Amino acid sequence: MKKLILITSLAMMTLLTGCAKKNAHYYAKKQGLDFGFAVTSADILQEPNMTIVKENATMVVSENNMKNANIHPSKKFWNWSDTDHLIEFAKQNDISVKFHTLFWHQQNAPFILNLSTKEEALAAMDEHIEKIMSHYKGQIKVYDVVNEMFNEDGSLRQSLWYNLIGPEYLEHALIKARQCDPDVKLYFNEYNNENLGYAKSEGMYNLVKDFKARGIPIDGIGMQLHLDGTQPLNEDAIRANIRRYAELGLEVSFSEVDVRIPKDNPEAWEQAQQEVYCTLLKIALEEPNVKSFIMWGYSDNGSWVPGTFPGYGNALPFDFNRQPKPVWNAMLDILKNYKVK
Ligand code: 9MR
């Protein structure tokens, strides 16, 4: 009997300490910053992934499942199940969802690649927006309406949408999206657009400034921030860029953060990497129009980085075995203790 009481009270204590456990989810909510990761289907189905996401994210995005080729792989077939599962998981765990992405030049279904006229392209765009936004009405907080629409020199990328429709495909998508759901935030998302003065940053700023002046509905822009940890962050240039979006009344998302370092000698770069992560997090907490801080995954196990940047890796705050690194503890400490003036 005594043994039973002891076991029961131990179980109760574990339950209570478990409940009282304070983690990034708890502190990010307190700070009012949407914080989280890009996740895969496995992350919401298997441990320890699920627990890491539940305990630490207040916002998730799907790394691949919401992209055209996956959610609408053929003209007549919509593959809702992966995204439905993610949204259900998010709901159960008090996590909001960012949709990535309605339109992009990559990961398009064959029937999209075969579109050949402007009319067909506009009809395909409209159908994509209508179907997705009605299916997920009330369940998505932010949409990446268009992803990566610029070249490095700040000119518009010749994507299939641009080639068939012309530059007006961008405003067409926003207007249609706003008609379909007035309650979500509509973003454009891009990489290498964080530093004031860089051609691509200027391209993005000038585009959305013109949209605001003409009443085209846009609520924010994403700065992906796939960064090289061996390069120092230009904090002033990033803050100045964020502030001019604030002046336009636009939000900013740090939307795909990862900080890669050389794989052959990571120890030599870990401090520099931590500096980059922590500075970015402080900027996100301090600049009122930065609404989210999302990392492109959480563990080095599964990161896209080594496959794309040979010799680089270790870009995320949990190691290959999904154990938190010192950089994660430093970020947690900021989320916990950092007081925004
Ligand atoms: O991480 C994604 C990877 O698994 C896919 O193979 C790849 C397809 O091109 O897309 C990656 O995610 C990208 C994101 O959608 C847009 N910004 C750059 C990301 C890394 O390539």
Short mmCIF file of N, CA and C and ligand atoms in Angstrom, two decimals, residues 62-64 67 100-101 104 106-107 147-148 189 191 224 226 256 258 296 302-304 308, ligand 1:
data_model
loop_
_atom_site.label_atom_id
_atom_site.label_comp_id
_atom_site.label_asym_id
_atom_site.label_seq_id
_atom_site.Cartn_x
_atom_site.Cartn_y
_atom_site.Cartn_z
N SER A 62 5.14 24.86 -42.33
CA SER A 62 5.56 23.59 -42.89
C SER A 62 6.77 23.81 -43.78
N GLU A 63 7.79 22.96 -43.64
CA GLU A 63 9.00 23.18 -44.46
C GLU A 63 8.69 22.94 -45.94
N ASN A 64 7.83 21.99 -46.25
CA ASN A 64 7.55 21.68 -47.67
C ASN A 64 6.10 21.39 -48.01
N LYS A 67 3.66 23.72 -50.12
CA LYS A 67 4.09 24.22 -51.43
C LYS A 67 3.25 23.60 -52.55
N HIS A 100 3.32 28.68 -45.88
CA HIS A 100 4.45 28.92 -46.80
C HIS A 100 4.39 27.89 -47.92
N THR A 101 4.06 28.24 -49.08
CA THR A 101 3.83 29.55 -49.65
C THR A 101 2.83 29.39 -50.78
N TRP A 104 5.54 30.49 -55.81
CA TRP A 104 7.02 30.44 -55.81
C TRP A 104 7.45 29.98 -57.19
N GLN A 106 9.74 27.68 -57.44
CA GLN A 106 10.16 26.28 -57.27
C GLN A 106 9.01 25.42 -56.76
N GLN A 107 9.21 24.12 -56.79
CA GLN A 107 8.25 23.15 -56.25
C GLN A 107 6.83 23.38 -56.75
N ASN A 147 6.78 34.02 -52.66
CA ASN A 147 8.11 33.79 -52.10
C ASN A 147 9.18 34.07 -53.16
N GLU A 148 10.20 34.79 -52.76
CA GLU A 148 11.43 34.96 -53.57
C GLU A 148 11.15 35.51 -54.97
N ASN A 189 7.80 37.15 -49.07
CA ASN A 189 8.93 36.57 -48.34
C ASN A 189 10.15 36.52 -49.26
N TYR A 191 14.89 36.27 -49.46
CA TYR A 191 16.19 36.13 -48.77
C TYR A 191 17.14 37.21 -49.26
N GLN A 224 14.18 36.14 -44.69
CA GLN A 224 14.44 34.73 -44.38
C GLN A 224 15.63 34.56 -43.43
N HIS A 226 18.82 33.32 -43.91
CA HIS A 226 19.70 32.16 -43.99
C HIS A 226 21.12 32.73 -43.99
N GLU A 256 12.96 32.49 -41.76
CA GLU A 256 13.59 31.18 -42.01
C GLU A 256 15.01 31.15 -41.43
N ASP A 258 18.49 30.56 -40.06
CA ASP A 258 19.50 29.57 -39.69
C ASP A 258 20.87 30.20 -39.91
N TRP A 296 14.52 27.81 -39.58
CA TRP A 296 14.21 26.85 -40.65
C TRP A 296 14.57 25.43 -40.19
N GLY A 302 18.43 16.97 -40.45
CA GLY A 302 17.32 17.31 -41.36
C GLY A 302 17.47 18.68 -41.99
N SER A 303 18.43 19.47 -41.53
CA SER A 303 18.58 20.82 -42.09
C SER A 303 18.99 20.76 -43.56
N TRP A 304 18.46 21.69 -44.34
CA TRP A 304 18.77 21.76 -45.77
C TRP A 304 20.20 22.25 -46.01
N THR A 308 23.20 22.13 -49.46
CA THR A 308 23.24 23.28 -50.36
C THR A 308 24.55 24.06 -50.26
O1 9MR B 1 14.03 23.40 -46.73
C1 9MR B 1 13.37 23.19 -47.97
C2 9MR B 1 13.94 21.96 -48.64
O2 9MR B 1 13.61 20.80 -47.91
C3 9MR B 1 13.39 21.84 -50.06
O3 9MR B 1 14.01 20.77 -50.72
C4 9MR B 1 13.65 23.16 -50.80
C5 9MR B 1 13.12 23.11 -52.21
O4 9MR B 1 13.74 24.03 -52.98
O5 9MR B 1 13.04 24.23 -50.10
C6 9MR B 1 13.59 24.42 -48.84
O6 9MR B 1 12.99 25.53 -48.21
C7 9MR B 1 13.27 26.80 -48.82
C8 9MR B 1 12.09 27.69 -48.57
O7 9MR B 1 10.90 27.08 -49.02
C9 9MR B 1 12.26 29.04 -49.22
N1 9MR B 1 13.49 29.66 -48.80
C10 9MR B 1 14.70 28.85 -48.90
C11 9MR B 1 14.48 27.51 -48.19
C12 9MR B 1 15.75 26.69 -48.23
O8 9MR B 1 16.05 26.34 -49.54
#
